[in-house]
Short mmCIF file of C-alpha atoms in Angstrom, two decimals:
data_model
loop_
_atom_site.label_atom_id
_atom_site.label_comp_id
_atom_site.label_asym_id
_atom_site.label_seq_id
_atom_site.Cartn_x
_atom_site.Cartn_y
_atom_site.Cartn_z
CA UNK A 1 14.29 12.50 -1.40
CA UNK A 2 15.88 10.11 1.09
CA UNK A 3 13.38 7.39 0.25
CA UNK A 4 14.87 7.04 -3.23
CA UNK A 5 18.36 7.02 -1.77
CA UNK A 6 17.26 4.40 0.75
CA UNK A 7 16.35 2.04 -2.04
CA UNK A 8 20.04 1.82 -2.90
CA UNK A 9 21.03 0.76 0.62
CA UNK A 10 21.18 -2.96 1.32
CA UNK A 11 19.30 -4.17 4.38
CA UNK A 12 21.36 -6.18 6.83
CA UNK A 13 18.44 -8.55 7.17
CA UNK A 14 17.67 -10.98 4.38
CA UNK A 15 14.21 -10.06 3.17
CA UNK A 16 11.95 -12.48 1.35
CA UNK A 17 11.13 -11.19 -2.13
CA UNK A 18 8.06 -13.30 -2.69
CA UNK A 19 4.66 -11.65 -2.53
CA UNK A 20 1.65 -13.46 -1.08
CA UNK A 21 -0.91 -14.42 -3.70
CA UNK A 22 -4.50 -13.49 -3.03
CA UNK A 23 -7.63 -14.76 -4.69
CA UNK A 24 -9.73 -11.70 -5.49
CA UNK A 25 -12.58 -13.74 -6.97
CA UNK A 26 -13.92 -14.18 -3.44
CA UNK A 27 -17.21 -12.39 -2.85
CA UNK A 28 -17.42 -10.49 0.45
CA UNK A 29 -21.09 -10.11 1.37
CA UNK A 30 -22.63 -6.75 2.21
CA UNK A 31 -22.86 -7.91 5.80
CA UNK A 32 -19.09 -7.38 6.01
CA UNK A 33 -19.85 -3.68 6.26
CA UNK A 34 -22.43 -4.10 9.01
CA UNK A 35 -21.46 -2.15 12.14
CA UNK A 36 -24.39 -3.37 14.21
CA UNK A 37 -23.10 -6.86 15.02
CA UNK A 38 -20.73 -6.55 18.02
CA UNK A 39 -19.75 -10.22 18.25
CA UNK A 40 -19.66 -12.50 15.23
CA UNK A 41 -17.65 -15.08 13.39
CA UNK A 42 -17.15 -15.60 9.66
CA UNK A 43 -18.68 -18.71 8.12
CA UNK A 44 -17.91 -20.14 4.69
CA UNK A 45 -21.14 -20.93 2.83
CA UNK A 46 -22.46 -21.62 -0.66
CA UNK A 47 -24.03 -18.61 -2.37
CA UNK A 48 -26.79 -20.57 -4.10
CA UNK A 49 -24.88 -20.85 -7.38
CA UNK A 50 -22.35 -23.44 -6.24
CA UNK A 51 -19.77 -20.76 -5.40
CA UNK A 52 -18.25 -20.17 -1.97
CA UNK A 53 -18.93 -16.94 -0.11
CA UNK A 54 -18.53 -15.74 3.47
CA UNK A 55 -21.33 -14.91 5.86
CA UNK A 56 -21.20 -12.89 9.07
CA UNK A 57 -22.90 -14.90 11.82
CA UNK A 58 -23.84 -13.38 15.21
CA UNK A 59 -22.08 -15.12 18.06
CA UNK A 60 -23.80 -16.27 21.22
CA UNK A 61 -22.68 -14.37 24.30
CA UNK A 62 -21.45 -16.05 27.44
CA UNK A 63 -22.23 -19.58 26.35
CA UNK A 64 -19.87 -22.26 27.62
CA UNK A 65 -19.21 -25.67 26.14
CA UNK A 66 -18.40 -28.65 28.35
CA UNK A 67 -15.01 -30.08 27.44
CA UNK A 68 -16.22 -33.47 28.68
CA UNK A 69 -18.49 -33.79 25.64
CA UNK A 70 -17.47 -36.51 23.19
CA UNK A 71 -16.41 -35.68 19.64
CA UNK A 72 -19.65 -37.23 18.35
CA UNK A 73 -21.67 -34.94 20.62
CA UNK A 74 -19.67 -31.87 19.58
CA UNK A 75 -20.26 -32.61 15.88
CA UNK A 76 -23.91 -31.62 16.38
CA UNK A 77 -23.05 -28.16 17.76
CA UNK A 78 -22.70 -24.85 15.94
CA UNK A 79 -19.27 -23.92 14.59
CA UNK A 80 -18.55 -21.35 17.31
CA UNK A 81 -19.17 -24.02 19.98
CA UNK A 82 -17.01 -26.53 18.13
CA UNK A 83 -14.20 -23.95 18.16
CA UNK A 84 -14.56 -23.46 21.92
CA UNK A 85 -14.37 -27.21 22.52
CA UNK A 86 -11.41 -27.58 20.14
CA UNK A 87 -9.48 -24.69 21.71
CA UNK A 88 -10.22 -26.07 25.17
CA UNK A 89 -8.86 -29.51 24.31
CA UNK A 90 -5.69 -27.97 22.88
CA UNK A 91 -5.19 -25.74 25.91
CA UNK A 92 -5.28 -28.83 28.14
CA UNK A 93 -2.32 -30.17 26.12
CA UNK A 94 -0.35 -26.90 26.27
CA UNK A 95 2.75 -26.86 28.48
CA UNK A 96 2.86 -23.51 30.33
CA UNK A 97 5.59 -21.13 29.20
CA UNK A 98 6.83 -20.94 32.79
CA UNK A 99 8.10 -24.49 32.35
CA UNK A 100 10.53 -23.35 29.66
CA UNK A 101 10.60 -23.16 25.89
CA UNK A 102 12.27 -25.05 23.07
CA UNK A 103 14.46 -22.96 20.75
CA UNK A 104 15.75 -23.38 17.24
CA UNK A 105 18.11 -21.16 15.30
CA UNK A 106 17.89 -21.17 11.51
CA UNK A 107 19.23 -19.24 8.56
CA UNK A 108 16.67 -17.58 6.31
CA UNK A 109 18.71 -18.69 3.31
CA UNK A 110 18.14 -22.33 4.30
CA UNK A 111 15.05 -22.03 6.48
CA UNK A 112 13.32 -25.19 5.26
CA UNK A 113 16.33 -27.53 5.29
CA UNK A 114 17.50 -26.39 8.72
CA UNK A 115 13.99 -26.39 10.18
CA UNK A 116 13.40 -29.96 8.96
CA UNK A 117 16.52 -31.05 10.81
CA UNK A 118 15.97 -29.09 14.03
CA UNK A 119 12.21 -29.16 14.62
CA UNK A 120 12.15 -32.94 15.10
CA UNK A 121 13.70 -32.60 18.55
CA UNK A 122 11.18 -30.04 19.82
CA UNK A 123 8.13 -30.57 21.98
CA UNK A 124 5.50 -28.70 20.01
CA UNK A 125 3.19 -28.48 23.00
CA UNK A 126 5.73 -26.14 24.59
CA UNK A 127 6.46 -22.57 23.62
CA UNK A 128 8.71 -22.55 20.55
CA UNK A 129 11.13 -19.65 20.21
CA UNK A 130 12.77 -18.91 16.87
CA UNK A 131 16.08 -17.22 16.22
CA UNK A 132 17.11 -16.17 12.72
CA UNK A 133 20.87 -16.23 12.35
CA UNK A 134 22.36 -12.76 11.96
CA UNK A 135 19.32 -10.99 13.45
CA UNK A 136 19.37 -9.70 16.99
CA UNK A 137 15.67 -10.05 17.69
CA UNK A 138 14.23 -11.77 20.75
CA UNK A 139 11.21 -13.87 19.86
CA UNK A 140 8.16 -12.97 21.88
CA UNK A 141 5.91 -14.62 19.30
CA UNK A 142 6.34 -12.52 16.16
CA UNK A 143 9.27 -14.53 14.87
CA UNK A 144 7.33 -17.78 15.31
CA UNK A 145 4.58 -16.44 13.04
CA UNK A 146 7.14 -15.41 10.47
CA UNK A 147 8.93 -18.77 10.71
CA UNK A 148 5.60 -20.56 10.10
CA UNK A 149 4.89 -18.38 7.06
CA UNK A 150 8.37 -18.92 5.60
CA UNK A 151 8.17 -22.69 6.07
CA UNK A 152 4.70 -22.85 4.52
CA UNK A 153 5.89 -20.90 1.48
CA UNK A 154 8.92 -23.13 1.01
CA UNK A 155 6.97 -26.35 1.54
CA UNK A 156 4.36 -25.43 -1.07
CA UNK A 157 6.79 -24.17 -3.70
CA UNK A 158 6.78 -26.29 -6.84
CA UNK A 159 10.58 -26.51 -6.61
CA UNK A 160 10.32 -28.27 -3.25
CA UNK A 161 8.42 -31.03 -5.03
CA UNK A 162 6.16 -32.46 -2.34
CA UNK A 163 3.01 -30.49 -3.19
CA UNK A 164 1.46 -29.81 -6.56
CA UNK A 165 -1.09 -27.17 -7.46
CA UNK A 166 -4.34 -28.96 -8.18
CA UNK A 167 -5.76 -28.88 -11.71
CA UNK A 168 -8.89 -26.97 -10.68
CA UNK A 169 -10.36 -23.49 -10.89
CA UNK A 170 -9.34 -22.62 -7.32
CA UNK A 171 -5.78 -22.50 -5.99
CA UNK A 172 -5.40 -25.56 -3.77
CA UNK A 173 -2.53 -27.97 -3.21
CA UNK A 174 -2.39 -31.74 -3.34
CA UNK A 175 0.41 -34.17 -2.60
CA UNK A 176 2.60 -34.58 -5.65
CA UNK A 177 2.10 -38.13 -7.00
CA UNK A 178 5.32 -37.77 -9.03
CA UNK A 179 7.41 -37.16 -5.90
CA UNK A 180 9.33 -40.35 -5.03
CA UNK A 181 8.62 -41.97 -1.67
CA UNK A 182 12.24 -41.60 -0.57
CA UNK A 183 13.15 -40.89 3.02
CA UNK A 184 14.26 -37.28 2.53
CA UNK A 185 11.10 -36.41 0.61
CA UNK A 186 8.93 -38.09 3.25
CA UNK A 187 10.81 -36.20 5.96
CA UNK A 188 9.85 -32.91 4.31
CA UNK A 189 6.24 -34.11 4.29
CA UNK A 190 6.47 -35.05 7.99
CA UNK A 191 7.84 -31.57 8.60
CA UNK A 192 4.80 -30.13 6.82
CA UNK A 193 2.61 -32.02 9.29
CA UNK A 194 4.58 -30.65 12.24
CA UNK A 195 4.49 -27.06 10.98
CA UNK A 196 0.78 -27.12 10.18
CA UNK A 197 0.09 -28.73 13.55
CA UNK A 198 2.06 -26.03 15.37
CA UNK A 199 0.33 -23.29 13.36
CA UNK A 200 -3.10 -24.62 14.32
CA UNK A 201 -1.95 -25.18 17.91
CA UNK A 202 -0.84 -21.52 18.14
CA UNK A 203 -3.85 -20.20 16.15
CA UNK A 204 -1.72 -18.92 13.26
CA UNK A 205 -3.74 -18.90 10.00
CA UNK A 206 -1.72 -20.19 7.02
CA UNK A 207 -1.92 -18.94 3.45
CA UNK A 208 -1.93 -22.30 1.68
CA UNK A 209 -5.09 -24.23 0.87
CA UNK A 210 -5.01 -28.01 1.11
CA UNK A 211 -7.25 -29.81 -1.34
CA UNK A 212 -10.39 -31.50 -0.06
CA UNK A 213 -8.93 -35.01 -0.19
CA UNK A 214 -6.34 -34.04 2.45
CA UNK A 215 -8.95 -32.21 4.52
CA UNK A 216 -11.22 -35.27 4.35
CA UNK A 217 -8.40 -37.52 5.58
CA UNK A 218 -7.80 -35.11 8.48
CA UNK A 219 -11.43 -35.36 9.63
CA UNK A 220 -11.75 -39.06 8.80
CA UNK A 221 -14.51 -38.63 6.23
CA UNK A 222 -15.18 -40.70 3.11
CA UNK A 223 -13.96 -39.35 -0.23
CA UNK A 224 -16.48 -38.58 -2.96
CA UNK A 225 -16.35 -37.70 -6.65
CA UNK A 226 -16.80 -34.04 -5.68
CA UNK A 227 -13.54 -34.28 -3.71
CA UNK A 228 -11.67 -35.59 -6.74
CA UNK A 229 -12.81 -32.44 -8.52
CA UNK A 230 -10.61 -30.46 -6.07
CA UNK A 231 -7.58 -32.44 -7.26
CA UNK A 232 -8.10 -32.85 -10.97
CA UNK A 233 -11.19 -31.39 -12.60
CA UNK A 234 -10.73 -33.11 -16.02
CA UNK A 235 -10.44 -36.54 -14.42
CA UNK A 236 -13.48 -35.87 -12.25
CA UNK A 237 -15.46 -34.83 -15.32
CA UNK A 238 -14.45 -38.05 -17.10
CA UNK A 239 -15.60 -40.14 -14.15
CA UNK A 240 -18.85 -38.20 -13.98
CA UNK A 241 -19.41 -38.86 -17.71
CA UNK A 242 -19.02 -42.59 -17.05
CA UNK A 243 -21.47 -42.39 -14.15
CA UNK A 244 -24.17 -40.48 -16.03
CA UNK A 245 -24.03 -42.11 -19.47
CA UNK A 246 -24.53 -45.47 -21.18
CA UNK A 247 -20.87 -46.28 -21.71
CA UNK A 248 -21.56 -49.46 -23.63
CA UNK A 249 -22.84 -47.30 -26.49
CA UNK A 250 -19.53 -45.43 -26.50
CA UNK A 251 -17.40 -47.29 -29.03
CA UNK A 252 -14.28 -45.27 -28.17
CA UNK A 253 -14.24 -45.65 -24.38
CA UNK A 254 -12.40 -48.75 -23.21
CA UNK A 255 -11.39 -48.77 -19.55
CA UNK A 256 -10.12 -51.47 -17.21
CA UNK A 257 -9.89 -51.57 -13.41
CA UNK A 258 -6.40 -50.12 -13.26
CA UNK A 259 -4.70 -46.94 -12.08
CA UNK A 260 -1.36 -45.27 -12.72
CA UNK A 261 1.43 -45.04 -10.15
CA UNK A 262 4.55 -42.89 -10.49
CA UNK A 263 7.98 -43.46 -9.06
CA UNK A 264 10.96 -41.29 -9.99
CA UNK A 265 8.94 -40.02 -12.98
CA UNK A 266 8.33 -43.52 -14.33
CA UNK A 267 4.81 -44.84 -14.74
CA UNK A 268 3.51 -48.27 -13.83
CA UNK A 269 0.04 -49.75 -14.04
CA UNK A 270 -1.59 -50.83 -10.78
CA UNK A 271 -4.65 -53.04 -10.56
CA UNK A 272 -7.46 -51.46 -8.55
CA UNK A 273 -8.66 -54.93 -7.60
CA UNK A 274 -7.37 -58.44 -8.17
CA UNK A 275 -7.36 -59.20 -11.89
CA UNK A 276 -8.36 -55.60 -12.64
CA UNK A 277 -6.22 -55.39 -15.75
CA UNK A 278 -8.55 -57.90 -17.37
CA UNK A 279 -11.88 -56.52 -16.09
CA UNK A 280 -13.54 -54.31 -18.70
CA UNK A 281 -15.63 -51.36 -17.53
CA UNK A 282 -19.36 -51.88 -18.15
CA UNK A 283 -22.64 -50.30 -17.09
CA UNK A 284 -23.04 -53.04 -14.50
CA UNK A 285 -19.69 -52.50 -12.75
CA UNK A 286 -19.15 -48.76 -13.31
CA UNK A 287 -20.18 -47.74 -9.77
CA UNK A 288 -17.56 -50.07 -8.30
CA UNK A 289 -15.04 -48.77 -10.84
CA UNK A 290 -15.66 -45.15 -9.84
CA UNK A 291 -15.47 -45.96 -6.11
CA UNK A 292 -12.11 -47.67 -6.62
CA UNK A 293 -10.86 -44.81 -8.80
CA UNK A 294 -11.82 -42.25 -6.14
CA UNK A 295 -9.99 -44.22 -3.48
CA UNK A 296 -6.92 -44.64 -5.70
CA UNK A 297 -6.67 -41.04 -6.88
CA UNK A 298 -7.57 -39.46 -3.56
CA UNK A 299 -5.52 -41.64 -1.23
CA UNK A 300 -3.85 -44.90 -2.29
CA UNK A 301 -1.72 -43.34 -5.05
CA UNK A 302 -0.15 -40.99 -2.47
CA UNK A 303 -0.65 -43.14 0.61
CA UNK A 304 2.92 -42.95 1.95
CA UNK A 305 2.81 -39.15 1.75
CA UNK A 306 -0.62 -38.77 3.34
CA UNK A 307 0.25 -41.17 6.16
CA UNK A 308 3.58 -39.43 6.87
CA UNK A 309 1.84 -36.04 7.00
CA UNK A 310 -1.00 -37.19 9.24
CA UNK A 311 1.30 -39.14 11.56
CA UNK A 312 3.21 -35.99 12.53
CA UNK A 313 0.12 -33.77 12.60
CA UNK A 314 -1.46 -36.27 14.99
CA UNK A 315 1.48 -35.92 17.38
CA UNK A 316 0.75 -32.22 17.75
CA UNK A 317 -3.06 -32.35 17.61
CA UNK A 318 -4.90 -35.70 17.82
CA UNK A 319 -6.79 -36.28 14.58
CA UNK A 320 -9.90 -37.11 16.58
CA UNK A 321 -10.16 -33.44 17.50
CA UNK A 322 -10.51 -32.54 13.81
CA UNK A 323 -13.34 -35.03 13.34
CA UNK A 324 -15.85 -32.60 14.89
CA UNK A 325 -15.60 -30.31 11.85
CA UNK A 326 -16.93 -30.58 8.33
CA UNK A 327 -14.63 -29.73 5.43
CA UNK A 328 -15.52 -26.02 5.21
CA UNK A 329 -15.18 -25.59 8.96
CA UNK A 330 -11.74 -27.17 9.03
CA UNK A 331 -10.63 -25.00 6.11
CA UNK A 332 -11.75 -21.95 8.09
CA UNK A 333 -9.80 -23.15 11.12
CA UNK A 334 -6.60 -23.75 9.12
CA UNK A 335 -6.68 -20.75 6.77
CA UNK A 336 -8.58 -18.09 8.67
CA UNK A 337 -10.45 -15.40 6.75
CA UNK A 338 -8.96 -14.47 3.33
CA UNK A 339 -10.13 -10.86 3.41
CA UNK A 340 -9.83 -7.99 5.87
CA UNK A 341 -12.83 -6.12 7.23
CA UNK A 342 -11.54 -2.62 8.09
CA UNK A 343 -14.74 -1.81 9.99
CA UNK A 344 -14.18 -4.80 12.25
CA UNK A 345 -10.50 -3.87 12.62
CA UNK A 346 -11.41 -0.34 13.70
CA UNK A 347 -14.12 -1.48 16.11
CA UNK A 348 -11.70 -3.85 17.84
CA UNK A 349 -8.80 -1.42 18.23
CA UNK A 350 -7.78 0.15 21.52
CA UNK A 351 -5.72 3.32 21.97
CA UNK A 352 -2.98 4.44 24.33
CA UNK A 353 -1.20 7.70 24.99
CA UNK A 354 -2.97 10.79 23.68
CA UNK A 355 -4.92 8.82 21.09
CA UNK A 356 -8.60 7.93 21.15
CA UNK A 357 -11.02 7.01 18.37
CA UNK A 358 -11.81 10.70 17.77
CA UNK A 359 -8.22 11.92 17.57
CA UNK A 360 -7.49 13.49 14.19
CA UNK A 361 -4.44 11.27 13.52
CA UNK A 362 -6.49 8.16 14.30
CA UNK A 363 -9.27 9.34 11.98
CA UNK A 364 -6.69 9.95 9.22
CA UNK A 365 -5.29 6.45 9.84
CA UNK A 366 -8.64 4.72 9.26
CA UNK A 367 -9.51 6.94 6.31
CA UNK A 368 -6.27 5.83 4.63
CA UNK A 369 -6.82 2.12 5.36
CA UNK A 370 -10.37 2.31 4.01
CA UNK A 371 -8.94 3.41 0.64
CA UNK A 372 -6.60 0.41 0.37
CA UNK A 373 -7.32 -2.79 -1.54
CA UNK A 374 -7.10 -6.23 0.05
CA UNK A 375 -3.47 -6.81 -0.98
CA UNK A 376 -2.31 -3.63 0.78
CA UNK A 377 -4.41 -4.36 3.85
CA UNK A 378 -3.04 -7.89 4.09
CA UNK A 379 0.54 -6.69 3.85
CA UNK A 380 0.02 -4.00 6.47
CA UNK A 381 -1.75 -6.46 8.79
CA UNK A 382 1.24 -8.79 8.47
CA UNK A 383 3.52 -5.88 9.34
CA UNK A 384 1.48 -5.11 12.46
CA UNK A 385 0.67 -8.62 13.72
CA UNK A 386 2.94 -11.07 11.90
CA UNK A 387 0.03 -12.62 9.99
CA UNK A 388 -1.79 -11.49 6.85
CA UNK A 389 -5.04 -13.13 7.97
CA UNK A 390 -7.43 -13.02 10.89
CA UNK A 391 -9.18 -15.89 12.68
CA UNK A 392 -12.78 -16.60 11.73
CA UNK A 393 -13.84 -14.76 14.89
CA UNK A 394 -12.43 -11.55 13.40
CA UNK A 395 -10.16 -8.96 14.99
CA UNK A 396 -11.62 -9.38 18.46
CA UNK A 397 -9.91 -12.79 18.57
CA UNK A 398 -6.36 -11.48 18.09
CA UNK A 399 -4.00 -12.93 20.66
CA UNK A 400 -0.56 -12.35 22.06
CA UNK A 401 2.15 -14.93 21.58
CA UNK A 402 1.11 -16.76 24.76
CA UNK A 403 -2.55 -17.13 23.91
CA UNK A 404 -3.86 -14.14 25.84
CA UNK A 405 -6.40 -11.89 24.14
CA UNK A 406 -4.50 -8.91 22.73
CA UNK A 407 -6.60 -6.52 20.67
CA UNK A 408 -4.90 -4.37 18.09
CA UNK A 409 -3.51 -1.31 19.84
CA UNK A 410 -2.41 2.06 18.44
CA UNK A 411 -0.16 3.96 20.82
CA UNK A 412 0.90 7.57 20.31
CA UNK A 413 4.59 8.46 20.13
CA UNK A 414 6.26 11.79 19.48
CA UNK A 415 6.74 12.73 15.83
CA UNK A 416 10.34 13.47 14.90
CA UNK A 417 11.59 13.97 11.37
CA UNK A 418 14.51 11.69 12.22
CA UNK A 419 12.12 9.01 13.55
CA UNK A 420 8.99 9.30 11.47
CA UNK A 421 7.87 5.73 10.80
CA UNK A 422 5.28 3.61 12.63
CA UNK A 423 6.85 0.84 14.67
CA UNK A 424 5.11 -2.53 14.88
CA UNK A 425 5.31 -4.91 17.85
CA UNK A 426 3.93 -8.11 16.34
CA UNK A 427 4.13 -10.07 19.58
CA UNK A 428 1.57 -7.77 21.17
CA UNK A 429 -0.35 -6.54 18.07
CA UNK A 430 0.70 -2.99 18.84
CA UNK A 431 1.53 -0.14 16.47
CA UNK A 432 3.49 2.86 17.73
CA UNK A 433 2.07 5.66 15.57
CA UNK A 434 3.77 9.09 15.61
CA UNK A 435 1.57 12.17 15.98
CA UNK A 436 1.88 13.24 12.35
CA UNK A 437 1.40 16.93 11.58
CA UNK A 438 -0.58 16.25 8.38
CA UNK A 439 -2.59 13.45 6.80
CA UNK A 440 -0.20 13.52 3.86
CA UNK A 441 2.79 12.80 6.11
CA UNK A 442 0.95 9.85 7.68
CA UNK A 443 -0.12 8.49 4.30
CA UNK A 444 3.42 8.76 2.91
CA UNK A 445 4.79 6.81 5.89
CA UNK A 446 2.15 4.07 5.64
CA UNK A 447 2.53 3.73 1.88
CA UNK A 448 6.29 3.45 2.22
CA UNK A 449 5.89 0.50 4.55
CA UNK A 450 3.96 -1.25 1.78
CA UNK A 451 6.96 -0.96 -0.56
CA UNK A 452 9.12 -3.09 1.73
CA UNK A 453 9.53 -6.84 1.55
CA UNK A 454 9.65 -7.20 5.29
CA UNK A 455 9.56 -10.84 6.31
CA UNK A 456 11.29 -10.65 9.66
CA UNK A 457 11.02 -6.86 9.93
CA UNK A 458 8.70 -5.94 12.78
CA UNK A 459 9.03 -2.16 12.61
CA UNK A 460 11.33 0.46 11.17
CA UNK A 461 12.86 3.54 12.61
CA UNK A 462 15.01 6.24 11.10
CA UNK A 463 18.59 6.92 12.15
CA UNK A 464 21.21 9.35 11.00
CA UNK A 465 23.80 7.73 8.76
CA UNK A 466 26.42 10.20 7.60
CA UNK A 467 24.21 12.98 6.17
CA UNK A 468 21.38 10.64 5.19
CA UNK A 469 18.23 9.77 7.13
CA UNK A 470 17.48 6.10 6.54
CA UNK A 471 15.04 3.52 7.89
CA UNK A 472 16.58 0.59 9.73
CA UNK A 473 15.29 -2.51 11.49
CA UNK A 474 13.48 -2.02 14.77
CA UNK A 475 13.41 -4.99 17.13
CA UNK A 476 10.20 -6.09 18.79
#
């Protein structure tokens, strides 16, 4: 009864009303249910039909990678060894938390604008502590994850104007060629580079996919026609038609060596080479034409934006470190795994108090989670850890805010009707789970958490308010 009444009560914390979008077309292989692989990492692969799928790859035990290896030498290693080298190089740059932290205070109503202004003065190799105005929460890492997620959402909104959803089958984002190269717009793009750099530095997966042209620039690789397909599929198909057909027999097609540039929503024609406006496309010069088109569409038309983004990203993590990865590997590093393996979650959970893996409340807990779809699992994972995704190494790679390994922990607490909700400590990946008298009571509590829009809420507890029992914010 009080749950319905609670819906009428206004939270004192501003909660984000946006839901995270998930791509459910992704195929999770049967291996995701395999309980016989104790150590593994997820690898993005092609399924043989040109579609992307994920494969569970056994991880070598105890193998070390010399940090003195050059980037060219590391390129030849397996992905898990590349990750070790990459993490090691970053850790050498990290300033220990004992030497102090930088702090910024922002309002959730203006999180992007205020963050753009305040983050510039921070050393992103130091610990960064976030304070949200009006919330009395001390940041031990959970608020940083939330701040990253809020900034990423705002940066990639169409209303912000600097990114544009690519015209492809998959949801990826490109730099908006219609966005003017004015200082304030470029500053937002620089901020995107800083935020993404800090997210990677702190191993926080982000829920926004950059298109392949940006990924290729990050690793310093040459753009191809396949990469243009991740920006604009119709244009890529047109260029492929030119490449594969006798265009001189096409009486309709008439192309010159020019591209289109946009500035404040006005178009202008740009020559792709000197005198290009007078050079007609022919079978003899079509390969040069396509190469110039790829370079223009994928980079030169948005050069100021790409350079501003990479300049700030490079200040956090040298771009040479990214060069060891191929495009799929870097996407895995940036975005983590877009699905949640409950079996892996359960296998990598530890218990405190009266709980163990055979306790009836614990067994109820996993039975309930196994019934949930990916959207519910992602939301609950965000509630528990501050992130809706896991690293490619799975749940065994969960960390505390200071980079220490911190497996997901369920700790028993006394069940009280006036305090009946699980409390999440995102900084330490810990869930305080009451000893519920019935599975139904546990399921009701967990399902209620899923009804909340809880950006910034790291746990709820119930308090007596007049004659009403209501959930309220619980500080980490």
